[in-house]
């Protein structure tokens, strides 16, 4: 890990140069801490050569230059080079980067869960994005502490569970001391025991960090451009709308006391919101504490409560996830993390869209080609305004799939529009909920167009919809801070294909190569296992959208098989073995047989067998393992040999009845005759 964060080089002036490599997270050397450490190693500060951005020290006539991005030693032994590398790495890494990475992963997962309608998992990831984000801020705060005010706290850096959770008990002691917290120095309550909760020390209590972490934004709350000012309003409204009626109503639950304690604390927070000055420090930290505590409650309900779907409204989950996502952006800026990749108005995440999203607004049909689900993250989003603006754009109407205008009004929780894509067989249906969740369904306009389904290049269609609907229409309706998150599209034509079939369809060269390898292997097996009574004719028909096999194709296969068969005559039974990778197999047996008899003069008995090949069966052949397919062919051959033996038994049974009375004393049993005859056959 250290090597990826700190690079070590040298030049003709400096024996060792340490430089920060992790540009993405904006990491810097804590120059004051490094200075203090080098003083314990015998280095002294050269005040005359130091400035605001560079500290210069010396030892035994050799200098070291300490900057935020680079540290240069004129002389340093190999032993000390590695020692200092490890020590400096420990100064800059701590757990700050680990927590920030976890924060990004959690909020990304929460968005994925939201799009896929997995609400329980969503609230869990949403909470952990907040907790890991605050943990990252705490680590960063301690890292930047140049006055050693938190020296005792830093002794516990190796404690894996340094920051506790936003529990009701921790919130209670915080609210009991909230007035004094706002009067004291910002770090005061990290160092005394007043915010201790159970085994959780004051500096382990996550609520005790709210004031110091957001102190600079609190004192500049009125400043233009203060992101906290905007997000706090959303947090306040979310807390105001929390329904406490469903909390702590069942005393039989293990979490009853837990919920009662949270309910009392949230009532205090609501009281502060209603009565205290909006811009005061007390108001701000009360809102933040209430928001974090209820996020913890949501996570508890999602993980453990069987009545989660009843107690928590779908719309509230979406609202809290969106607000939390916007709050994470403030945390990322605090951590100096490069957020350029998150500034795109439209973010495509690596998660499959969900057919279950807004399924009450859109009815699936056989004409569907593609579905994309997503969410509009925009605090200014209003469903009715959004629909009105979209409706003014070219091609949009309120007509639904049945070409009817649905019964909707300004209180509707979800609305579906349609957009006609001019001079094409496609139509787009856009369903949007009042919480910003949406789905785009691309379908054929008419059943008569269904024939072109297999020839549609869905990759280009998907890109067109992205540009036409999302970029040209949706994106232009966003506010400056708004964004759109979408999952990967569901391509219905691909739903019926296996993974191997999809791979083959990426290029015709792959299809030809695979079919050649498989055909050659199967033809060799068929040739080897055919007998003087049974000709196996394999017909490999893989990776096809249609499975109809006609007479000329069978004639060609038969001609090839006969080339390896000496003394072919009408007594040899012909078995066509169709090797296919779908259940959609169709062969017009009667017509094909008639064609072979009339066109080729075939007088033999003709039979058909079908072997369905799954991905794992095909992969075995491609890897050179033919045991599985060989076993399937042997089973087919054995079935014909058994039938042949049965016919012999039937004949012998008739003869035995006729001759039985003539030679009673010299009769051989039917069973013995059958076995003798079967044993005399060449069984391959």
XYZ file of C-alpha atoms in Angstrom:
684
model
C 0.000 0.000 0.000
C 2.836 2.409 0.915
C 4.538 1.998 -2.458
C 1.422 3.136 -4.270
C 1.145 6.272 -2.150
C 4.783 7.368 -1.853
C 7.247 7.211 -4.709
C 10.995 7.054 -4.008
C 13.499 8.496 -6.493
C 16.882 10.288 -6.451
C 19.022 12.657 -8.498
C 22.537 14.084 -8.453
C 21.672 16.432 -5.537
C 19.345 14.360 -3.378
C 20.087 10.796 -2.345
C 16.425 10.123 -1.507
C 13.295 11.935 -2.750
C 9.904 10.952 -1.325
C 6.908 12.170 -3.340
C 3.139 11.737 -2.998
C 1.805 9.509 -5.791
C -1.914 9.445 -4.923
C -3.158 12.484 -6.864
C -6.810 11.407 -6.917
C -7.332 11.865 -3.179
C -5.271 15.052 -2.929
C -3.023 13.623 -0.205
C -0.284 15.827 1.230
C 2.597 15.329 3.616
C 1.728 16.700 7.106
C 4.935 18.732 7.222
C 4.651 19.729 10.903
C 4.280 16.110 12.029
C 7.220 15.048 9.857
C 9.290 17.890 11.311
C 8.477 16.737 14.857
C 9.415 13.168 14.012
C 12.739 14.129 12.406
C 13.588 16.193 15.488
C 13.415 12.945 17.499
C 15.853 11.531 14.929
C 18.382 14.291 15.663
C 17.495 16.806 12.922
C 17.340 20.536 13.688
C 15.292 23.256 12.021
C 17.062 25.925 9.905
C 14.721 28.856 10.541
C 16.491 31.209 8.124
C 15.849 28.882 5.193
C 12.242 27.971 6.048
C 9.192 29.614 4.484
C 5.410 29.082 4.389
C 5.572 26.112 2.043
C 8.924 24.536 2.913
C 10.673 23.431 6.097
C 14.449 22.933 5.970
C 16.286 20.824 8.561
C 19.835 19.538 8.909
C 21.833 16.808 10.619
C 25.590 16.298 10.508
C 25.892 18.913 7.767
C 23.287 17.317 5.495
C 19.942 18.977 4.778
C 16.403 17.696 4.334
C 13.704 19.740 2.559
C 10.082 19.081 3.606
C 7.195 20.180 1.369
C 3.552 19.136 1.070
C 4.220 16.948 -1.968
C 7.962 16.199 -1.764
C 10.608 15.447 0.886
C 14.274 15.519 -0.202
C 17.237 14.121 1.764
C 20.735 15.077 0.657
C 22.124 11.970 2.377
C 20.258 8.961 3.752
C 21.334 5.357 4.318
C 19.441 2.424 2.794
C 18.345 1.299 6.243
C 16.899 4.717 7.137
C 15.340 5.122 3.679
C 12.960 2.213 4.275
C 12.374 3.155 7.915
C 11.424 6.739 7.015
C 9.270 5.516 4.120
C 7.164 3.404 6.488
C 6.896 6.181 9.063
C 5.947 8.890 6.562
C 3.401 6.541 4.973
C 1.792 5.987 8.371
C 1.456 9.757 8.737
C -0.426 10.277 5.490
C -2.452 7.113 5.085
C -3.932 6.355 8.524
C -7.454 5.211 7.673
C -8.548 8.378 5.924
C -8.243 6.971 2.398
C -9.757 3.630 3.405
C -12.869 5.319 4.792
C -13.220 7.693 1.849
C -13.048 4.779 -0.601
C -15.676 2.940 1.449
C -17.873 6.057 1.408
C -17.845 6.223 -2.374
C -18.519 2.509 -2.655
C -21.453 2.675 -0.209
C -23.206 5.623 -1.852
C -22.697 4.038 -5.280
C -24.238 0.820 -3.969
C -27.162 2.745 -2.457
C -27.927 4.267 -5.865
C -27.744 0.825 -7.457
C -30.110 -0.584 -4.818
C -32.511 2.295 -5.434
C -32.588 1.718 -9.187
C -33.061 -2.025 -8.652
C -35.814 -1.443 -6.078
C -33.848 -3.173 -3.266
C -34.917 -0.779 -0.532
C -33.686 -2.646 2.544
C -30.160 -2.897 1.181
C -30.427 0.696 -0.020
C -30.964 2.202 3.459
C -28.132 0.090 4.864
C -25.671 1.326 2.231
C -26.996 4.869 2.600
C -26.277 4.861 6.344
C -22.797 3.385 5.953
C -21.925 5.989 3.333
C -22.641 8.641 5.984
C -20.828 6.816 8.784
C -17.759 6.060 6.670
C -17.811 9.623 5.343
C -17.787 11.091 8.858
C -15.080 8.576 9.841
C -12.953 9.767 6.915
C -13.456 13.385 8.013
C -12.407 12.454 11.563
C -9.211 10.792 10.337
C -8.468 13.776 8.126
C -9.140 16.174 11.018
C -6.709 14.310 13.275
C -4.150 14.202 10.492
C -4.294 17.971 10.072
C -4.134 18.628 13.843
C -0.893 20.596 14.109
C -1.364 21.689 17.718
C -1.463 18.168 19.172
C -4.749 18.987 20.913
C -5.886 15.453 20.222
C -2.676 13.696 21.234
C -4.513 11.286 23.568
C -6.992 10.436 20.849
C -4.274 9.718 18.316
C -2.917 7.016 20.599
C -5.946 4.930 19.598
C -5.436 5.184 15.850
C -5.010 1.427 15.589
C -8.397 0.797 17.186
C -10.415 -0.630 14.304
C -13.755 0.587 15.698
C -12.588 4.070 16.632
C -15.812 5.884 15.736
C -19.028 4.499 17.206
C -22.425 4.429 15.532
C -25.094 7.132 15.656
C -27.093 5.310 18.338
C -30.000 6.814 20.340
C -27.940 6.582 23.564
C -25.069 8.555 22.003
C -27.545 11.123 20.642
C -29.176 11.532 24.047
C -25.976 12.640 25.834
C -25.164 14.911 22.889
C -28.511 16.704 23.089
C -28.205 16.965 26.882
C -25.008 18.990 26.383
C -25.823 20.769 23.111
C -26.034 24.269 24.637
C -22.633 23.962 26.337
C -21.052 22.437 23.225
C -21.865 25.572 21.246
C -20.295 27.811 23.919
C -16.983 25.998 24.378
C -13.975 25.593 22.107
C -14.792 23.337 19.187
C -12.566 20.489 20.443
C -13.512 20.732 24.121
C -16.039 17.931 24.171
C -13.680 15.545 22.448
C -11.358 15.706 25.438
C -13.694 15.495 28.456
C -16.082 12.755 29.549
C -19.393 14.582 29.247
C -20.319 12.890 25.970
C -19.394 9.423 27.179
C -22.123 6.888 26.401
C -21.781 3.432 27.937
C -18.401 2.048 26.903
C -18.207 4.707 24.184
C -15.788 7.467 25.204
C -16.460 11.067 24.257
C -14.103 10.986 21.298
C -15.662 7.689 20.148
C -19.108 9.294 20.182
C -19.733 10.282 16.537
C -22.027 13.161 17.576
C -19.173 14.812 19.491
C -17.338 15.303 16.173
C -20.135 17.196 14.417
C -19.248 20.604 15.867
C -15.469 20.495 15.220
C -15.805 18.922 11.766
C -18.341 21.469 10.503
C -17.175 24.405 12.603
C -15.808 26.416 9.666
C -19.040 26.016 7.713
C -21.138 26.821 10.779
C -19.401 30.140 11.449
C -19.637 31.065 7.743
C -23.150 29.719 7.302
C -24.474 32.903 5.684
C -21.683 33.049 3.106
C -22.687 32.632 -0.498
C -21.560 29.292 -1.852
C -21.707 27.489 1.488
C -22.951 24.058 0.368
C -24.100 23.201 3.885
C -26.655 26.013 3.749
C -28.479 24.351 0.864
C -28.277 20.748 2.009
C -29.308 21.641 5.569
C -32.698 22.778 4.317
C -33.283 19.365 2.719
C -32.159 17.632 5.907
C -34.461 19.811 7.998
C -37.468 19.036 5.810
C -36.648 15.328 5.944
C -36.591 15.416 9.751
C -39.807 17.431 9.941
C -41.569 14.834 7.812
C -40.435 11.869 9.912
C -43.525 10.092 11.191
C -42.902 9.106 14.807
C -46.222 7.246 15.001
C -44.682 3.988 13.773
C -41.683 4.146 16.121
C -41.707 2.311 19.494
C -45.288 1.057 19.161
C -44.570 -2.596 19.950
C -43.176 -3.299 23.429
C -42.616 -6.962 22.560
C -39.792 -6.123 20.167
C -36.205 -6.248 21.400
C -35.601 -2.799 19.918
C -38.499 -1.210 21.816
C -36.326 0.735 24.307
C -33.949 1.627 21.503
C -36.829 3.108 19.469
C -38.375 4.894 22.463
C -35.058 6.609 23.197
C -34.684 7.699 19.580
C -38.280 8.936 19.473
C -37.707 11.184 22.516
C -34.482 12.572 21.037
C -36.061 13.265 17.646
C -38.861 15.163 19.378
C -36.173 17.350 21.004
C -34.532 17.904 17.609
C -37.874 18.896 16.081
C -38.436 21.307 18.956
C -35.056 22.959 18.319
C -35.903 23.227 14.610
C -39.211 24.930 15.399
C -37.994 27.288 18.143
C -34.305 28.136 17.684
C -32.752 30.617 15.291
C -32.239 28.914 11.944
C -28.644 29.991 11.434
C -27.449 29.350 14.983
C -24.817 26.735 15.761
C -27.286 24.861 17.962
C -29.847 24.676 15.154
C -27.301 23.419 12.619
C -25.730 20.687 14.742
C -29.165 19.589 15.998
C -30.335 19.062 12.403
C -27.172 17.144 11.504
C -27.408 14.955 14.603
C -31.098 14.232 13.999
C -30.429 13.332 10.380
C -27.565 10.955 11.215
C -29.515 9.275 14.020
C -32.590 8.585 11.874
C -30.338 7.287 9.082
C -29.070 4.778 11.654
C -32.672 3.954 12.538
C -33.494 3.323 8.864
C -30.554 0.962 8.613
C -31.763 -0.931 11.716
C -35.283 -1.220 10.304
C -34.004 -2.355 6.911
C -31.730 -5.001 8.398
C -33.951 -6.400 11.137
C -37.598 -5.257 11.019
C -40.098 -7.479 9.196
C -42.487 -4.498 8.984
C -39.930 -2.278 7.253
C -42.066 -1.807 4.119
C -45.019 -0.733 6.278
C -43.147 1.556 8.667
C -41.075 3.375 6.033
C -42.527 4.983 2.919
C -40.900 4.251 -0.414
C -40.723 7.966 -1.153
C -38.901 8.664 2.133
C -36.187 6.135 1.301
C -35.607 7.775 -2.063
C -35.565 11.213 -0.462
C -33.041 10.245 2.225
C -30.793 8.505 -0.293
C -30.749 11.529 -2.595
C -30.063 13.952 0.266
C -27.319 11.691 1.634
C -25.747 11.493 -1.814
C -25.613 15.289 -1.999
C -24.187 15.474 1.532
C -21.417 13.032 0.543
C -20.292 15.599 -2.043
C -19.637 18.050 0.807
C -17.578 15.394 2.574
C -15.547 14.701 -0.579
C -14.731 18.387 -0.933
C -13.684 18.514 2.715
C -11.315 15.617 2.038
C -9.892 17.320 -1.078
C -10.905 14.300 -3.139
C -11.000 14.797 -6.883
C -14.696 14.667 -7.762
C -14.427 15.329 -11.502
C -15.766 11.872 -12.341
C -18.843 12.581 -10.243
C -19.622 15.912 -11.884
C -21.128 14.424 -15.030
C -24.803 15.254 -15.251
C -25.577 11.692 -16.323
C -23.879 8.830 -14.507
C -24.192 5.266 -15.803
C -23.519 2.806 -13.010
C -22.519 -0.811 -13.442
C -25.818 -2.305 -12.349
C -28.621 -3.900 -14.290
C -31.857 -1.939 -14.561
C -34.914 -3.459 -12.899
C -38.108 -4.517 -14.671
C -39.883 -4.187 -11.320
C -39.264 -0.436 -11.090
C -42.533 1.499 -11.635
C -44.118 -1.661 -13.019
C -47.478 -0.240 -11.932
C -47.066 2.497 -14.562
C -45.862 0.390 -17.486
C -47.246 -2.965 -18.622
C -44.717 -5.241 -20.303
C -45.596 -6.535 -23.779
C -44.084 -8.773 -26.442
C -43.150 -5.631 -28.376
C -40.662 -4.443 -25.721
C -37.073 -4.112 -26.894
C -35.256 -2.413 -24.040
C -35.769 -1.038 -20.505
C -33.590 1.464 -18.646
C -34.255 2.578 -15.070
C -32.744 5.473 -13.161
C -33.259 8.341 -10.765
C -33.263 12.126 -11.081
C -31.219 13.608 -8.215
C -32.289 17.231 -8.128
C -33.610 19.134 -5.117
C -35.685 21.331 -7.458
C -37.376 18.332 -9.113
C -41.162 18.564 -9.310
C -43.038 15.862 -11.203
C -45.813 18.027 -12.640
C -43.413 20.770 -13.788
C -41.137 18.137 -15.296
C -43.999 16.498 -17.200
C -45.246 19.860 -18.482
C -41.801 20.777 -19.813
C -41.289 17.387 -21.444
C -44.745 17.553 -23.015
C -43.793 20.765 -24.808
C -40.897 19.024 -26.540
C -41.390 17.502 -29.971
C -42.868 14.018 -30.107
C -44.184 13.782 -26.518
C -47.791 12.913 -25.688
C -49.715 11.580 -22.687
C -51.098 8.664 -24.690
C -50.213 5.370 -23.027
C -49.636 1.879 -24.476
C -53.355 1.466 -25.156
C -53.405 4.828 -26.951
C -55.518 6.281 -24.140
C -55.087 9.348 -21.954
C -54.819 8.021 -18.370
C -56.764 9.562 -15.500
C -54.125 11.776 -13.849
C -54.035 15.080 -11.989
C -51.537 17.269 -10.143
C -51.647 14.915 -7.151
C -50.603 11.865 -9.161
C -47.606 9.983 -7.764
C -46.467 8.785 -11.172
C -47.097 9.595 -14.829
C -46.239 7.883 -18.123
C -45.608 9.770 -21.363
C -44.814 8.422 -24.789
C -42.443 9.782 -27.390
C -42.730 8.902 -31.036
C -39.390 8.477 -32.783
C -40.173 9.805 -36.248
C -40.016 7.552 -39.300
C -38.961 4.495 -37.295
C -40.824 1.440 -35.955
C -39.849 2.470 -32.397
C -41.771 4.161 -29.633
C -40.460 5.282 -26.261
C -42.511 5.236 -23.046
C -41.241 7.365 -20.157
C -42.597 6.636 -16.669
C -41.626 9.029 -13.843
C -42.573 9.018 -10.149
C -42.908 12.076 -7.916
C -39.706 11.003 -6.139
C -37.613 11.148 -9.325
C -37.432 7.423 -10.074
C -37.982 6.760 -13.790
C -37.978 4.015 -16.399
C -37.567 4.234 -20.173
C -39.155 1.472 -22.236
C -38.384 1.181 -25.942
C -40.881 -0.916 -27.872
C -41.912 -1.647 -31.429
C -44.842 0.493 -32.549
C -46.839 -2.383 -34.015
C -46.958 -6.189 -34.030
C -46.392 -6.166 -37.776
C -42.865 -4.850 -37.058
C -42.002 -7.862 -34.864
C -40.220 -9.536 -37.757
C -37.320 -7.072 -37.621
C -36.608 -7.724 -33.926
C -33.690 -10.092 -34.533
C -31.963 -7.696 -36.932
C -32.084 -4.622 -34.649
C -28.672 -3.390 -33.480
C -29.666 -2.728 -29.865
C -26.253 -1.282 -29.023
C -26.817 1.662 -31.355
C -30.446 1.948 -30.285
C -29.322 2.228 -26.659
C -26.831 4.977 -27.527
C -29.480 6.838 -29.522
C -31.934 6.789 -26.598
C -29.178 8.019 -24.283
C -28.549 11.024 -26.510
C -32.155 11.643 -27.585
C -33.997 11.214 -24.265
C -31.445 11.605 -21.488
C -29.083 14.214 -22.922
C -31.424 16.250 -25.120
C -34.550 16.113 -22.955
C -33.907 15.084 -19.341
C -30.534 16.727 -18.823
C -31.686 20.143 -20.024
C -34.385 20.216 -17.345
C -31.915 19.737 -14.472
C -30.855 22.505 -12.132
C -27.178 23.426 -11.881
C -26.616 20.951 -9.044
C -28.888 18.206 -10.426
C -27.782 14.903 -11.892
C -29.186 11.675 -13.318
C -28.108 8.140 -12.423
C -29.082 5.209 -14.648
C -28.376 1.487 -14.688
C -27.360 -0.610 -17.672
C -30.243 -1.391 -19.998
C -32.165 -4.652 -20.153
C -32.066 -5.874 -23.768
C -34.973 -8.289 -24.095
C -33.717 -9.950 -27.255
C -30.579 -10.905 -25.295
C -32.544 -12.284 -22.347
C -33.067 -15.643 -24.064
C -29.375 -16.088 -24.881
C -26.861 -17.850 -22.654
C -23.505 -16.229 -21.887
C -21.753 -18.313 -24.523
C -24.367 -17.442 -27.132
C -23.895 -13.750 -26.363
C -20.124 -14.133 -26.714
C -20.492 -15.822 -30.098
C -22.749 -13.033 -31.330
C -20.054 -10.422 -30.722
C -18.375 -11.423 -34.005
C -19.011 -13.897 -36.812
C -15.378 -15.079 -36.703
C -15.941 -16.476 -33.202
C -19.127 -18.219 -34.331
C -17.409 -19.861 -37.312
C -14.415 -20.909 -35.207
C -16.529 -22.464 -32.460
C -18.829 -24.254 -34.903
C -15.864 -25.660 -36.848
C -14.240 -27.085 -33.704
C -17.493 -28.591 -32.425
C -18.571 -29.989 -35.812
C -15.222 -31.683 -36.376
C -15.251 -33.296 -32.916
C -18.827 -34.561 -33.274
C -18.303 -35.903 -36.810
C -15.320 -37.926 -35.603
C -17.389 -39.413 -32.764
C -20.316 -40.224 -35.086
C -18.008 -41.897 -37.610
C -16.315 -43.926 -34.885
C -19.563 -45.096 -33.258
C -21.535 -45.916 -36.415
C -21.886 -49.663 -37.052
C -22.723 -51.879 -40.009
C -26.363 -51.633 -38.968
C -26.578 -48.012 -37.833
C -25.363 -44.840 -39.551
C -25.154 -41.791 -37.267
C -25.542 -38.523 -39.180
C -24.722 -35.531 -36.927
C -26.262 -32.148 -37.731
C -24.622 -29.377 -35.699
C -26.971 -26.442 -35.476
C -25.617 -24.106 -32.789
C -25.759 -20.349 -32.202
C -28.740 -19.824 -34.540
C -31.819 -17.681 -33.986
C -33.975 -20.121 -35.961
C -33.815 -23.909 -35.652
C -35.676 -25.085 -38.797
C -33.736 -27.710 -40.746
C -34.752 -28.479 -44.331
C -34.270 -31.437 -46.686
C -31.264 -30.148 -48.690
C -29.319 -29.621 -45.465
C -30.033 -33.226 -44.374
C -29.026 -34.562 -47.807
C -25.712 -32.749 -47.532
C -25.084 -34.165 -44.029
C -26.031 -37.677 -45.175
C -23.740 -37.520 -48.209
C -20.801 -36.559 -45.992
C -21.530 -39.377 -43.532
C -21.810 -42.011 -46.325
C -18.300 -41.137 -47.561
C -16.890 -42.852 -44.463
C -19.218 -45.862 -44.706
C -18.381 -48.917 -46.814
C -21.086 -51.138 -48.311
C -23.950 -48.777 -47.564
C -27.298 -50.443 -48.375
C -30.999 -50.135 -47.627
C -30.802 -52.329 -44.519
C -28.741 -49.794 -42.616
C -30.798 -47.603 -40.292
C -30.114 -43.859 -40.575
C -30.288 -41.737 -37.432
C -30.033 -37.979 -37.827
C -28.785 -36.509 -34.515
C -29.623 -32.823 -34.230
C -27.219 -30.945 -31.927
C -28.824 -27.663 -30.864
C -28.372 -25.150 -28.020
C -32.030 -24.152 -27.582
C -35.390 -25.717 -26.849
C -36.764 -23.939 -29.890
C -35.686 -26.818 -32.095
C -37.919 -27.577 -35.065
C -37.426 -30.043 -37.887
C -40.106 -30.881 -40.449
C -39.536 -34.618 -40.168
C -42.251 -35.910 -42.488
C -41.466 -33.453 -45.258
C -37.707 -34.001 -44.866
C -38.089 -37.796 -45.043
C -40.322 -37.561 -48.128
C -37.809 -35.272 -49.774
C -34.911 -37.672 -49.073
C -36.878 -40.657 -50.407
C -38.045 -38.889 -53.575
C -34.920 -36.882 -54.401
C -32.243 -39.284 -53.186
C -34.025 -42.606 -53.551
C -33.399 -43.484 -49.915
C -35.145 -46.725 -48.890
C -33.655 -46.969 -45.403
C -35.441 -46.452 -42.114
C -34.870 -42.834 -41.039
C -35.016 -41.592 -37.426
C -34.343 -38.290 -35.718
C -32.799 -37.594 -32.293
C -32.138 -34.272 -30.557
C -29.285 -33.437 -28.173
C -29.576 -30.090 -26.408
C -26.191 -28.550 -25.639
C -25.828 -26.250 -22.627
C -22.951 -23.805 -22.197
C -21.025 -26.244 -19.997
C -21.391 -29.048 -22.595
C -20.149 -26.808 -25.396
C -17.214 -25.530 -23.326
C -16.044 -29.101 -22.685
C -15.798 -29.771 -26.429
C -14.011 -26.460 -27.029
C -11.503 -27.499 -24.343
C -10.870 -30.838 -26.082
C -12.939 -32.977 -23.702
C -15.391 -35.127 -25.715
C -16.394 -37.587 -22.949
C -19.734 -35.914 -22.293
C -20.931 -35.721 -25.914
C -19.553 -39.220 -26.612
C -21.660 -40.560 -23.733
C -24.792 -38.945 -25.209
C -24.163 -40.577 -28.594
C -23.615 -43.974 -26.942
C -26.950 -43.654 -25.159
C -28.675 -43.083 -28.496
C -26.950 -46.090 -30.091
C -27.792 -48.334 -27.142
C -31.456 -47.374 -27.384
C -31.566 -48.686 -30.983
C -29.692 -51.868 -30.078
C -32.167 -52.541 -27.263
C -35.071 -52.033 -29.665
C -33.424 -54.396 -32.152
C -33.014 -57.027 -29.428
C -36.663 -56.614 -28.453
C -37.781 -57.238 -32.044
C -35.753 -60.467 -32.103
C -37.346 -61.569 -28.827
C -40.817 -60.936 -30.245
C -40.037 -63.067 -33.325
C -38.585 -65.884 -31.244
C -41.576 -65.828 -28.931
C -43.897 -66.457 -31.885
C -41.739 -69.295 -33.195
C -41.516 -70.865 -29.741
C -45.275 -71.055 -29.499
C -45.350 -72.885 -32.864
C -42.590 -75.426 -32.180
C -43.014 -75.811 -28.425
C -45.180 -78.892 -28.528
C -42.870 -80.698 -30.987
C -39.642 -80.655 -28.932
C -40.623 -80.220 -25.299
C -37.592 -82.097 -23.980
C -34.991 -80.037 -25.951
C -36.366 -76.505 -25.557
C -33.999 -73.579 -25.004
C -35.551 -70.745 -23.007
C -36.479 -67.535 -24.778
C -34.324 -65.617 -22.326
C -31.268 -67.707 -23.182
C -31.867 -67.261 -26.912
C -32.201 -63.515 -26.533
C -29.022 -63.252 -24.529
C -27.150 -65.461 -26.963
C -28.232 -63.437 -29.914
C -27.460 -60.118 -28.148
C -24.082 -61.380 -27.011
C -23.356 -62.344 -30.570
C -23.952 -58.789 -31.797
C -21.117 -56.323 -32.090
C -21.905 -53.769 -29.407
C -19.865 -50.605 -29.782
